[in-house]
Amino acid sequence: MAKKNNLYQDILSAISLGEKLLAVLIDPDKMASENVSGFMLKLNASKATHIFVGGSTVEVHQTGLLIQKIKQLTTLPVLIFPGDVSQLSSHADGLLFLSLISGRNPDYLIGKQVEAVSVLRTMQLEIIPIGYLLIENGKETAVERVTKTQPLRRENIQEIIDTAKASELLGMKCVYLEAGSGAMEPINAEIIRSVKNELQIPLIVGGGIKSNKQLDSAYASGADIVVIGTAFEEDERFFDELKKAKSDALLPK
Ligand code: 1GP
């Protein structure tokens, strides 16, 4: 499959046309290889616009193998959402180059990114720098455990806004508000709205979104890209609720 190489520009264009984007997150740890084809059939028939691949604790090489398979089964752009440097793969189209700016662990602010450079030199991925903010959701998340950082508190909206804005001022190309995979509560409307009001760059929101209503609420509050993983892992019938409109399906690609 050909590589997509205008990922960020395409995201900006879609947003300027008022489109809302949906990224399906596939965790290589939770996707059995015999289930990939069936999952991708449903994904392709849905409103999904992007595929993110990655997880907090994935075995070496597993991500690359899965991406290779996914790329054979879709024309959607595939971006790595890395939990670790070992998840980088030249088979993807792009990389969400995350810096965990809600935390104060230098390894996840800049250390892993420095480590990644020698690998990235050998690959032709479109790299999108992302200010990644973990917001507490009521229970400990894998991101907290793995990165040994504290999430930002929900009530502390000004700190969330200022942290997001600082990443824009530093030149990041998107802000990602993360409640954590399988979060009990998604990021609330007030936080999304307040952060969106201050940003010029696209806003990604994910974690704990399991219904159409929550998805629409995230969009209505200002999310440009919503990321959903667990809801599809738990029940692929959720794809049926998110079917592409017939007119979309007929559009030439
Ligand atoms: C996790 O934001 C993503 O990093 C998606 O979260 O798995 O809860 O949908 P869910």
XYZ file of C-alpha atoms and ligand atoms in Angstrom:
263
model
C 0.000 0.000 0.000
C 1.206 3.491 -0.809
C 2.205 5.744 2.057
C 0.088 8.729 2.961
C 2.410 11.658 3.306
C 0.277 14.700 3.946
C -1.274 13.491 7.140
C -1.090 16.710 9.113
C -2.075 18.898 6.198
C -5.048 16.625 5.516
C -6.127 16.902 9.152
C -5.985 20.714 8.948
C -7.929 20.703 5.670
C -10.615 18.413 7.072
C -10.989 20.610 10.156
C -11.242 23.747 8.052
C -14.121 22.077 6.170
C -15.875 21.445 9.491
C -15.259 17.695 9.443
C -14.880 15.687 12.616
C -12.289 12.939 12.617
C -12.392 9.545 14.290
C -9.300 7.491 15.064
C -9.674 3.839 15.985
C -6.922 2.772 18.369
C -5.703 -0.792 17.931
C -3.574 -2.176 20.753
C -1.346 -4.981 19.383
C -1.498 -6.651 22.787
C -5.240 -7.055 22.561
C -5.691 -7.906 18.883
C -5.300 -11.581 18.003
C -3.898 -11.930 14.484
C -6.793 -14.164 13.354
C -9.243 -11.369 14.222
C -7.566 -8.588 12.257
C -9.334 -9.159 8.916
C -12.845 -9.210 10.376
C -12.098 -6.178 12.519
C -10.744 -4.242 9.544
C -13.816 -5.032 7.428
C -16.021 -3.393 10.035
C -13.602 -0.541 10.562
C -13.501 0.221 6.831
C -17.304 0.385 6.694
C -17.393 2.833 9.617
C -16.851 6.587 9.866
C -13.279 6.049 11.058
C -10.829 8.378 9.332
C -7.560 7.274 10.973
C -6.053 4.193 12.589
C -3.737 4.558 15.562
C -1.673 1.540 16.590
C 0.115 1.183 19.909
C -0.143 0.374 23.566
C 1.568 0.810 26.896
C 3.077 -2.671 27.092
C 3.582 -4.341 23.737
C 6.101 -7.061 22.867
C 8.945 -6.054 20.552
C 8.127 -6.413 16.797
C 4.439 -7.076 17.442
C 3.442 -3.540 16.450
C 5.311 -3.680 13.126
C 3.773 -7.021 12.189
C 0.284 -5.803 12.978
C 0.735 -2.550 11.052
C 1.984 -4.470 8.033
C -1.184 -6.552 8.098
C -3.472 -3.562 8.657
C -1.911 -1.667 5.752
C -2.880 -4.522 3.432
C -6.483 -4.250 4.538
C -7.253 -0.524 4.466
C -6.624 2.726 2.641
C -6.945 4.771 5.835
C -3.810 6.397 7.230
C -2.086 4.381 9.950
C -0.207 6.244 12.664
C 1.876 4.789 15.469
C 0.717 5.816 18.937
C 3.812 4.565 20.713
C 4.128 3.420 24.281
C 7.795 2.835 23.648
C 10.598 3.238 21.102
C 10.357 -0.482 20.300
C 6.944 0.158 18.714
C 8.312 2.263 15.857
C 7.784 0.673 12.454
C 8.517 1.781 8.912
C 5.258 0.175 7.737
C 3.139 2.967 9.226
C 2.367 6.239 7.492
C 3.040 8.470 10.440
C 4.039 8.788 14.059
C 2.352 10.631 16.875
C 5.541 11.948 18.465
C 4.229 12.321 21.977
C 5.695 14.298 24.839
C 3.919 13.608 28.117
C 3.656 17.223 29.219
C 1.213 16.588 32.069
C 3.980 14.685 33.873
C 7.409 15.593 35.104
C 9.283 12.462 34.147
C 12.141 13.581 31.874
C 12.200 10.161 30.163
C 8.714 10.743 28.731
C 9.146 14.480 28.191
C 12.298 14.193 26.060
C 14.376 11.078 26.895
C 12.445 8.516 24.824
C 12.201 11.018 21.968
C 15.990 11.390 21.863
C 16.320 7.604 21.957
C 13.900 7.344 19.014
C 15.870 9.572 16.662
C 18.419 6.983 15.545
C 15.551 4.636 14.657
C 13.492 7.353 12.963
C 16.432 8.260 10.717
C 16.022 4.872 9.059
C 12.290 5.303 8.440
C 10.165 7.592 6.333
C 7.380 8.384 8.720
C 5.540 11.666 8.817
C 6.201 12.850 12.348
C 3.536 14.859 14.147
C 4.690 16.345 17.474
C 1.958 16.095 20.078
C 1.568 17.683 23.512
C 0.109 14.720 25.421
C -1.824 15.443 28.634
C -3.075 12.752 30.944
C -6.122 13.884 32.943
C -7.231 11.903 35.987
C -10.414 9.878 35.524
C -11.072 8.179 38.831
C -8.790 5.178 38.534
C -5.109 4.587 37.860
C -4.283 4.217 34.169
C -1.615 2.213 32.356
C 0.034 5.494 31.298
C 0.450 6.483 34.948
C 1.889 3.103 35.886
C 4.302 2.891 32.986
C 5.470 6.523 33.029
C 5.392 6.938 36.816
C 3.722 10.335 36.457
C 0.688 11.922 38.014
C -2.207 12.973 35.777
C -3.535 16.534 35.946
C -6.529 16.907 38.223
C -9.910 17.391 36.541
C -10.843 20.345 38.753
C -7.665 22.178 37.894
C -8.874 23.432 34.542
C -6.548 26.427 34.395
C -3.507 24.186 34.784
C -4.815 21.927 32.009
C -5.374 24.925 29.712
C -1.966 26.421 30.476
C -0.199 23.107 29.938
C -1.933 22.584 26.588
C -1.200 26.160 25.532
C 2.468 25.852 26.531
C 2.825 22.905 24.155
C 1.316 24.954 21.322
C 3.726 27.789 22.082
C 6.590 25.279 22.012
C 5.548 24.337 18.471
C 3.635 21.101 18.983
C 1.189 20.430 16.132
C -1.673 18.904 18.158
C -2.775 18.631 21.756
C -4.044 15.243 22.977
C -6.281 15.198 26.059
C -6.083 11.644 27.389
C -8.293 10.165 30.103
C -6.503 6.813 29.723
C -7.499 3.632 27.971
C -10.696 2.220 29.460
C -11.194 5.348 31.593
C -14.335 5.320 33.739
C -15.212 8.836 32.607
C -14.151 10.467 29.350
C -12.657 13.975 29.439
C -15.585 16.215 30.328
C -17.157 18.847 28.092
C -15.959 21.777 30.194
C -12.308 20.748 29.945
C -12.546 20.125 26.195
C -14.312 23.456 25.600
C -11.905 25.455 27.762
C -8.795 23.977 26.143
C -10.206 24.302 22.616
C -10.976 28.000 23.194
C -7.286 28.707 23.742
C -5.794 26.623 20.967
C -5.075 27.258 17.305
C -3.844 23.708 16.719
C -6.038 20.580 16.420
C -7.361 18.987 19.585
C -7.383 15.196 20.007
C -9.510 13.666 22.775
C -9.515 10.050 23.925
C -10.060 7.646 26.752
C -13.298 6.069 27.990
C -15.547 7.026 25.055
C -17.973 4.143 24.589
C -21.147 5.546 23.069
C -22.316 7.681 20.202
C -23.607 10.195 22.716
C -20.174 10.593 24.332
C -18.586 10.841 20.910
C -20.986 13.581 19.811
C -20.501 15.401 23.092
C -16.712 15.404 22.607
C -17.144 16.793 19.080
C -19.700 19.377 20.193
C -17.319 20.554 22.914
C -14.519 21.116 20.415
C -12.619 17.860 19.868
C -11.319 17.699 16.303
C -10.187 14.075 16.492
C -11.696 11.540 18.876
C -9.796 8.342 19.656
C -11.671 5.161 20.586
C -10.080 1.815 21.366
C -11.605 -0.170 24.232
C -15.231 0.165 23.078
C -14.361 -1.627 19.809
C -12.226 -4.223 21.609
C -15.109 -5.028 23.922
C -17.822 -5.137 21.284
C -17.244 -4.770 17.562
C -20.971 -4.130 17.114
C -20.169 -0.534 18.115
C -18.886 -0.154 14.539
C -22.487 -0.705 13.349
C -23.552 2.443 15.188
C -20.822 4.369 13.429
C -21.463 3.305 9.856
C -20.358 5.572 7.062
C -23.251 7.560 5.603
C -24.236 6.079 2.199
C -23.274 9.310 0.419
C -19.769 9.144 2.010
C -19.335 5.580 0.865
C -20.014 6.614 -2.730
C -17.500 9.456 -2.772
C -14.461 8.785 -4.927
C -11.281 8.410 -2.854
C -6.251 5.512 24.902
O -7.320 7.525 24.223
C -7.147 6.197 23.914
O -4.952 5.966 24.794
C -8.441 5.457 23.751
O -9.011 5.125 24.979
O -9.341 2.673 24.894
O -10.695 4.076 26.442
O -11.102 4.166 23.990
P -10.111 3.947 25.065
